[in-house]
Tab-separated table of C-alpha atoms in Angstrom:
chain	number	residue	atom	x	y	z
A	18	MET	CA	76.590	-48.050	20.164
A	19	ALA	CA	73.746	-50.319	21.245
A	20	LYS	CA	73.931	-51.783	24.735
A	21	VAL	CA	74.852	-55.448	24.987
A	22	LYS	CA	72.571	-57.455	27.237
A	23	TYR	CA	73.544	-60.648	29.088
A	24	TYR	CA	71.780	-63.411	30.946
A	25	TYR	CA	73.089	-65.814	33.587
A	26	ASP	CA	73.438	-69.464	32.550
A	27	SER	CA	72.911	-71.423	35.784
A	28	GLU	CA	73.939	-74.720	34.296
A	29	ASN	CA	77.323	-73.486	33.194
A	30	LEU	CA	77.642	-70.889	35.935
A	31	ALA	CA	78.512	-68.132	33.448
A	32	TYR	CA	77.052	-64.969	31.848
A	33	ARG	CA	76.108	-65.278	28.232
A	34	LYS	CA	75.298	-62.634	25.636
A	35	ILE	CA	71.613	-62.187	24.615
A	36	ILE	CA	71.283	-62.429	20.873
A	37	THR	CA	67.936	-60.964	19.484
A	38	LYS	CA	66.747	-62.370	16.226
A	39	THR	CA	66.171	-59.818	13.404
A	40	ARG	CA	62.671	-61.180	12.651
A	41	LYS	CA	61.615	-60.632	16.205
A	42	LYS	CA	62.940	-57.089	16.133
A	43	ILE	CA	60.935	-56.300	12.994
A	44	GLY	CA	57.774	-57.780	14.560
A	45	VAL	CA	58.151	-55.597	17.645
A	46	VAL	CA	58.580	-52.448	15.498
A	47	LEU	CA	55.562	-53.257	13.344
A	48	LEU	CA	53.449	-53.925	16.404
A	49	PHE	CA	54.447	-50.551	17.835
A	50	LEU	CA	53.590	-48.733	14.584
A	51	VAL	CA	50.183	-50.409	14.286
A	52	ALA	CA	49.372	-49.621	17.892
A	53	SER	CA	50.386	-45.984	17.382
A	54	ALA	CA	48.281	-45.611	14.231
A	55	LEU	CA	45.244	-47.152	15.919
A	56	PHE	CA	45.619	-44.860	18.905
A	57	GLY	CA	45.915	-41.796	16.639
A	58	PHE	CA	42.814	-42.788	14.646
A	59	LEU	CA	40.747	-43.287	17.783
A	60	SER	CA	41.942	-39.952	19.127
A	61	VAL	CA	40.783	-38.106	15.961
A	62	ILE	CA	37.367	-39.801	16.105
A	63	ALA	CA	37.040	-38.815	19.728
A	64	LEU	CA	37.903	-35.196	18.972
A	65	LEU	CA	35.317	-35.007	16.189
A	66	ASN	CA	32.451	-36.675	18.030
A	67	THR	CA	32.966	-36.153	21.733
A	68	PRO	CA	32.228	-32.728	23.247
A	69	TYR	CA	34.818	-33.347	25.883
A	70	PHE	CA	37.470	-33.007	23.238
A	71	GLU	CA	36.196	-29.673	21.750
A	72	THR	CA	38.812	-27.059	21.130
A	73	PRO	CA	38.401	-23.573	22.641
A	74	LYS	CA	37.775	-22.214	19.134
A	75	ASN	CA	34.930	-24.693	18.545
A	76	ARG	CA	33.342	-23.826	21.870
A	77	LYS	CA	33.542	-20.116	21.076
A	78	GLN	CA	31.919	-20.629	17.654
A	79	ALA	CA	29.128	-22.726	19.171
A	80	ARG	CA	28.393	-19.973	21.720
A	81	GLU	CA	28.334	-17.349	18.966
A	82	ILE	CA	25.880	-19.418	16.889
A	83	GLU	CA	23.517	-19.843	19.851
A	84	ASN	CA	23.807	-16.138	20.600
A	85	LEU	CA	22.915	-15.284	16.984
A	86	LYS	CA	19.879	-17.586	17.109
A	87	LEU	CA	18.713	-15.797	20.248
A	88	ARG	CA	19.204	-12.402	18.629
A	89	TYR	CA	17.213	-13.491	15.559
A	90	ALA	CA	14.405	-14.687	17.837
A	91	ILE	CA	14.371	-11.289	19.620
A	92	LEU	CA	14.436	-9.488	16.245
A	93	ASN	CA	11.442	-11.490	15.000
A	94	LYS	CA	9.516	-10.655	18.172
A	95	LYS	CA	10.231	-6.962	17.664
A	96	MET	CA	9.066	-7.282	14.043
A	97	ASP	CA	5.776	-8.739	15.333
A	98	GLU	CA	5.275	-5.532	17.312
A	99	VAL	CA	6.260	-3.336	14.331
A	100	GLU	CA	3.823	-5.184	12.048
A	101	SER	CA	1.042	-4.686	14.606
A	102	VAL	CA	1.681	-0.920	14.688
A	103	ILE	CA	1.874	-0.720	10.891
A	104	GLU	CA	-1.421	-2.598	10.588
A	105	PHE	CA	-3.078	-0.096	12.952
A	106	ILE	CA	-1.734	2.880	10.970
A	107	GLU	CA	-2.815	1.311	7.663
A	108	ASP	CA	-6.328	0.784	9.008
A	109	ARG	CA	-6.639	4.437	10.069
A	110	ASP	CA	-5.105	5.531	6.784
A	111	ASN	CA	-7.647	3.655	4.640
A	112	ASN	CA	-10.749	3.989	6.813
A	113	LEU	CA	-10.317	7.425	8.381
A	114	TYR	CA	-7.866	9.763	6.681
A	115	ARG	CA	-8.569	8.722	3.087
A	116	VAL	CA	-12.312	8.579	3.658
A	117	TYR	CA	-12.237	12.063	5.150
A	118	PHE	CA	-10.413	13.478	2.128
A	119	ASN	CA	-12.474	11.411	-0.339
A	120	ALA	CA	-9.386	9.531	-1.560
A	121	SER	CA	-9.291	5.919	-2.720
A	122	PRO	CA	-7.892	3.423	-0.162
A	123	ILE	CA	-4.638	1.608	-0.913
A	124	PRO	CA	-5.435	-2.059	-1.781
A	125	GLU	CA	-4.254	-4.691	0.689
A	126	GLU	CA	-2.443	-6.650	-2.023
A	127	GLU	CA	-0.408	-3.565	-2.888
A	128	ARG	CA	0.585	-2.991	0.734
A	129	LYS	CA	1.446	-6.649	1.487
A	130	SER	CA	2.988	-7.712	-1.811
A	131	GLY	CA	6.443	-9.253	-1.600
A	132	PHE	CA	9.244	-9.278	-4.118
A	133	LYS	CA	9.132	-11.128	-7.422
A	134	GLU	CA	12.893	-11.645	-7.867
A	135	VAL	CA	13.487	-15.422	-7.762
A	136	ASP	CA	17.167	-15.202	-6.783
A	137	ARG	CA	16.809	-12.359	-4.287
A	138	TYR	CA	17.703	-14.591	-1.302
A	139	LYS	CA	19.805	-17.211	-3.075
A	140	GLU	CA	23.038	-16.145	-1.368
A	141	LEU	CA	21.472	-17.004	2.007
A	142	GLU	CA	20.833	-20.649	1.096
A	143	GLY	CA	23.023	-23.659	1.805
A	144	TYR	CA	23.836	-23.030	5.480
A	145	ASP	CA	22.750	-24.745	8.699
A	146	ASN	CA	20.398	-21.870	9.650
A	147	SER	CA	19.486	-20.652	6.154
A	148	GLN	CA	15.731	-20.858	6.733
A	149	LEU	CA	15.903	-18.709	9.849
A	150	VAL	CA	18.036	-16.055	8.168
A	151	THR	CA	16.041	-16.096	4.909
A	152	ASN	CA	12.632	-15.812	6.591
A	153	THR	CA	13.831	-12.953	8.798
A	154	THR	CA	15.302	-11.118	5.806
A	155	LYS	CA	12.044	-11.521	3.872
A	156	ARG	CA	10.035	-10.081	6.781
A	157	ILE	CA	12.378	-7.095	6.989
A	158	ASP	CA	12.019	-6.452	3.239
A	159	VAL	CA	8.196	-6.593	3.428
A	160	ILE	CA	8.161	-4.219	6.427
A	161	ARG	CA	10.455	-1.809	4.600
A	162	LYS	CA	8.117	-1.823	1.596
A	163	GLU	CA	5.039	-1.321	3.799
A	164	LEU	CA	6.723	1.615	5.514
A	165	ALA	CA	7.660	3.163	2.163
A	166	ILE	CA	4.062	2.878	0.883
A	167	GLN	CA	2.633	4.219	4.152
A	168	SER	CA	5.119	7.082	4.227
A	169	LYS	CA	4.092	8.145	0.714
A	170	SER	CA	0.424	7.815	1.656
A	171	LEU	CA	0.874	10.076	4.688
A	172	ASP	CA	2.707	12.586	2.490
A	173	ASP	CA	-0.305	12.593	0.149
A	174	ILE	CA	-2.699	13.041	3.068
A	175	LEU	CA	-0.594	15.923	4.391
A	176	LYS	CA	-0.848	17.603	0.987
A	177	MET	CA	-4.617	17.026	0.974
A	178	ALA	CA	-4.877	18.462	4.485
A	179	LYS	CA	-2.978	21.582	3.431
A	180	ALA	CA	-5.257	21.878	0.413
A	181	LYS	CA	-8.429	21.298	2.410
A	182	ASP	CA	-9.539	24.925	2.196
A	183	LYS	CA	-9.112	24.783	-1.574
A	184	LEU	CA	-10.993	21.474	-1.663
A	185	LEU	CA	-13.926	22.853	0.322
A	186	ALA	CA	-14.046	25.920	-1.936
A	187	ALA	CA	-13.899	23.727	-5.063
A	188	ILE	CA	-16.782	21.394	-4.167
A	189	PRO	CA	-19.979	22.526	-5.979
A	190	ALA	CA	-21.958	23.151	-2.800
A	191	ILE	CA	-24.743	25.602	-3.705
A	192	GLN	CA	-27.689	25.708	-6.111
A	193	PRO	CA	-26.880	27.339	-9.464
A	194	VAL	CA	-29.941	29.624	-9.406
A	195	LYS	CA	-31.692	31.430	-6.584
A	196	ASN	CA	-34.366	29.104	-5.287
A	197	GLU	CA	-35.703	30.560	-2.070
A	198	ASN	CA	-39.164	29.050	-2.444
A	199	LEU	CA	-37.706	25.693	-3.607
A	200	LYS	CA	-40.128	25.552	-6.562
A	201	ARG	CA	-37.744	26.064	-9.479
A	202	MET	CA	-36.383	22.510	-9.436
A	203	VAL	CA	-38.622	20.648	-11.906
A	204	SER	CA	-36.678	17.564	-12.972
A	205	GLY	CA	-34.104	15.595	-11.022
A	206	PHE	CA	-31.297	13.146	-11.628
A	207	GLY	CA	-32.263	9.673	-12.890
A	208	TYR	CA	-34.485	8.079	-15.495
A	209	ARG	CA	-37.015	10.552	-16.886
A	210	THR	CA	-39.308	10.870	-19.908
A	211	ASP	CA	-37.613	12.590	-22.841
A	212	PRO	CA	-39.763	15.620	-23.885
A	213	PHE	CA	-39.079	15.016	-27.589
A	214	THR	CA	-39.027	11.225	-28.026
A	215	LYS	CA	-41.249	10.424	-25.011
A	216	ALA	CA	-38.876	7.529	-24.283
A	217	ARG	CA	-37.604	6.832	-20.785
A	218	LYS	CA	-33.888	7.697	-20.613
A	219	MET	CA	-31.219	8.709	-18.143
A	220	HIS	CA	-31.307	12.395	-17.165
A	221	GLU	CA	-27.774	13.188	-15.952
A	222	GLY	CA	-28.509	16.454	-14.200
A	223	MET	CA	-31.194	18.680	-12.692
A	224	ASP	CA	-33.466	21.177	-14.452
A	225	PHE	CA	-34.313	24.529	-12.851
A	226	THR	CA	-37.049	26.616	-14.448
A	227	ALA	CA	-36.618	30.381	-14.465
A	228	LYS	CA	-37.330	33.378	-16.656
A	229	THR	CA	-34.939	34.106	-19.480
A	230	GLY	CA	-32.166	36.317	-18.154
A	231	THR	CA	-32.235	34.932	-14.608
A	232	PRO	CA	-28.644	34.925	-13.242
A	233	ILE	CA	-26.755	31.640	-13.013
A	234	TYR	CA	-24.143	31.245	-10.265
A	235	ALA	CA	-20.935	29.218	-10.162
A	236	THR	CA	-21.434	26.544	-7.519
A	237	GLY	CA	-17.742	26.310	-6.564
A	238	ASP	CA	-14.358	27.949	-7.173
A	239	GLY	CA	-12.673	26.960	-10.409
A	240	VAL	CA	-11.608	27.841	-13.934
A	241	VAL	CA	-13.961	28.122	-16.915
A	242	ALA	CA	-12.979	25.295	-19.266
A	243	ARG	CA	-15.418	26.248	-22.011
A	244	ALA	CA	-18.174	28.759	-22.762
A	245	ASP	CA	-19.609	27.969	-26.211
A	246	ASN	CA	-22.384	26.146	-28.058
A	247	THR	CA	-20.417	23.386	-29.815
A	248	ALA	CA	-21.741	20.458	-27.726
A	249	SER	CA	-24.814	18.808	-29.249
A	250	GLY	CA	-28.083	19.521	-27.431
A	251	PHE	CA	-26.719	21.831	-24.741
A	252	GLY	CA	-26.919	25.075	-26.725
A	253	ASN	CA	-24.984	27.853	-25.016
A	254	HIS	CA	-23.270	26.154	-22.119
A	255	ILE	CA	-20.436	26.552	-19.627
A	256	VAL	CA	-18.098	23.942	-18.131
A	257	ILE	CA	-16.153	24.822	-14.979
A	258	ARG	CA	-13.227	22.721	-13.748
A	259	HIS	CA	-13.039	23.061	-9.990
A	260	GLY	CA	-10.057	20.788	-9.346
A	261	PHE	CA	-9.924	17.659	-7.159
A	262	GLY	CA	-11.785	15.819	-9.946
A	263	TYR	CA	-14.889	18.076	-9.895
A	264	GLU	CA	-16.520	19.602	-12.973
A	265	THR	CA	-19.902	21.311	-13.396
A	266	LEU	CA	-21.926	21.991	-16.545
A	267	TYR	CA	-24.529	24.729	-17.085
A	268	ALA	CA	-26.610	24.395	-20.281
A	269	HIS	CA	-29.237	26.233	-22.430
A	270	LEU	CA	-27.988	29.720	-21.462
A	271	SER	CA	-29.266	32.841	-23.182
A	272	ARG	CA	-25.864	34.548	-22.820
A	273	TYR	CA	-22.552	34.333	-20.965
A	274	LYS	CA	-20.883	36.481	-18.335
A	275	CYS	CA	-17.533	34.679	-18.380
A	276	ARG	CA	-15.022	33.359	-20.870
A	277	ALA	CA	-12.874	30.265	-21.216
A	278	GLY	CA	-9.786	30.403	-19.007
A	279	GLN	CA	-11.336	32.817	-16.523
A	280	ARG	CA	-10.927	31.999	-12.820
A	281	ILE	CA	-14.158	32.379	-10.866
A	282	LYS	CA	-15.357	32.068	-7.257
A	283	ARG	CA	-18.373	30.289	-5.812
A	284	GLY	CA	-21.381	32.607	-6.147
A	285	ASP	CA	-20.054	34.584	-9.154
A	286	VAL	CA	-22.599	35.181	-11.922
A	287	ILE	CA	-21.359	33.244	-14.973
A	288	GLY	CA	-24.361	33.517	-17.314
A	289	TYR	CA	-28.112	33.823	-17.682
A	290	VAL	CA	-30.986	31.368	-18.097
A	291	GLY	CA	-32.243	30.757	-21.627
A	292	SER	CA	-33.666	28.069	-23.892
A	293	THR	CA	-30.945	27.424	-26.461
A	294	GLY	CA	-30.139	24.001	-27.814
A	295	ARG	CA	-32.409	21.029	-27.178
A	296	SER	CA	-34.817	22.665	-24.737
A	297	GLU	CA	-38.573	22.829	-24.205
A	298	GLY	CA	-38.553	26.192	-22.448
A	299	PRO	CA	-36.414	28.602	-20.417
A	300	HIS	CA	-34.523	26.588	-17.824
A	301	LEU	CA	-31.050	25.678	-16.605
A	302	HIS	CA	-29.762	22.122	-17.045
A	303	TYR	CA	-27.081	21.551	-14.375
A	304	GLU	CA	-24.676	18.605	-14.040
A	305	VAL	CA	-21.931	17.614	-11.565
A	306	HIS	CA	-19.061	15.287	-12.526
A	307	LYS	CA	-16.465	13.711	-10.233
A	308	ASN	CA	-13.410	12.007	-11.748
A	309	GLY	CA	-15.203	11.716	-15.068
A	310	LYS	CA	-18.375	10.162	-13.618
A	311	VAL	CA	-21.710	11.957	-13.524
A	312	MET	CA	-23.047	12.536	-9.994
A	313	ASN	CA	-26.433	13.462	-8.563
A	314	PRO	CA	-26.287	17.255	-7.946
A	315	LEU	CA	-28.734	16.817	-5.069
A	316	ASN	CA	-25.896	15.369	-2.973
A	317	PHE	CA	-23.974	18.667	-3.082
A	318	TYR	CA	-26.521	21.291	-1.958
A	319	TYR	CA	-25.305	21.522	1.621
A	320	GLY	CA	-23.870	25.024	1.291
A	321	ASN	CA	-27.051	27.084	1.246
A	322	ILE	CA	-30.057	24.985	2.368
A	323	SER	CA	-31.243	23.495	5.643
A	324	ALA	CA	-32.076	19.855	6.317
A	325	VAL	CA	-35.811	20.584	5.931
A	326	GLU	CA	-35.212	22.342	2.614
A	327	TYR	CA	-33.040	19.446	1.443
A	328	VAL	CA	-35.886	16.974	2.091
A	329	ALA	CA	-38.297	19.188	0.134
A	330	ILE	CA	-35.937	19.409	-2.856
A	331	ALA	CA	-35.277	15.656	-2.686
A	332	GLN	CA	-39.000	14.910	-2.902
A	333	LEU	CA	-39.290	17.070	-6.012
A	334	ALA	CA	-36.143	15.653	-7.584
A	335	ASN	CA	-37.222	12.037	-7.118
A	336	GLN	CA	-40.473	12.463	-9.029
A	337	GLU	CA	-40.231	10.557	-12.313
A	338	ASN	CA	-41.674	13.316	-14.487
A	339	GLN	CA	-40.673	14.697	-17.881
A	340	SER	CA	-37.370	16.499	-18.201
A	341	PHE	CA	-37.017	19.860	-19.989
A	342	ASP	CA	-34.224	18.697	-22.322
């Protein structure tokens, strides 16, 4: 039961009952409700915008975000160091190891190429720190690819190092006929006068004059690919595949001392000088090929001549005379 309130009437010297009007009561209630709602609204705004009203959970999340940003910054600094080391290894790989083993360098665009998938990093977008996370992820992916390429390259170099003895034995490093007095080399590599047409044309080998029946030597280890007379102009000829991209050709032979498929060693007698095919006289036409391209044989005679002898042969080889075939 509600309490009854009284007031003292001084004129009549008596206590009278206080009667509250209903309209006034409703006004007081409404005023209270409006004041409460306004206070609640202001409190929510304050909590959302004022750091002093952060909850413990919000403060913990903010600390974790700042900690993650710091860790990403440290990670990117470490990646700078990794990229520097990789760049150093790549430089030695291309300019030292691969040069030493006569291997083609790996192109820069192949090493540094990124990834072509458009949506590869789409799941990382749409967040407050998406750019930081996306850029870091991209750098990690590029480093991983660089490491994979470099790892494979070093594996290849290791194989080449293990096969170095075979490589050195395969390189055509001696003259194909005995040439102690250095006078048998009569026509070198380059443009020469054709003995039949008298036109100036490319001579893709070297011509060594010698008597018919003079022994011809294999200039490097390998396997005889052919020993026949089916190639136009060469007459009886031999092709040896040495491996590592090297091939040598010996043409105009009088007869053979090997057969196709036979494995031979550097210095083995494989045939004898003659004048078969398109030839002006007894001589050996000798060619060196590397990866399908014809090479100057003069660049390979380091196995059995001195520097002085090399200069003498070079002077003879560079004379633009008439070839023998």
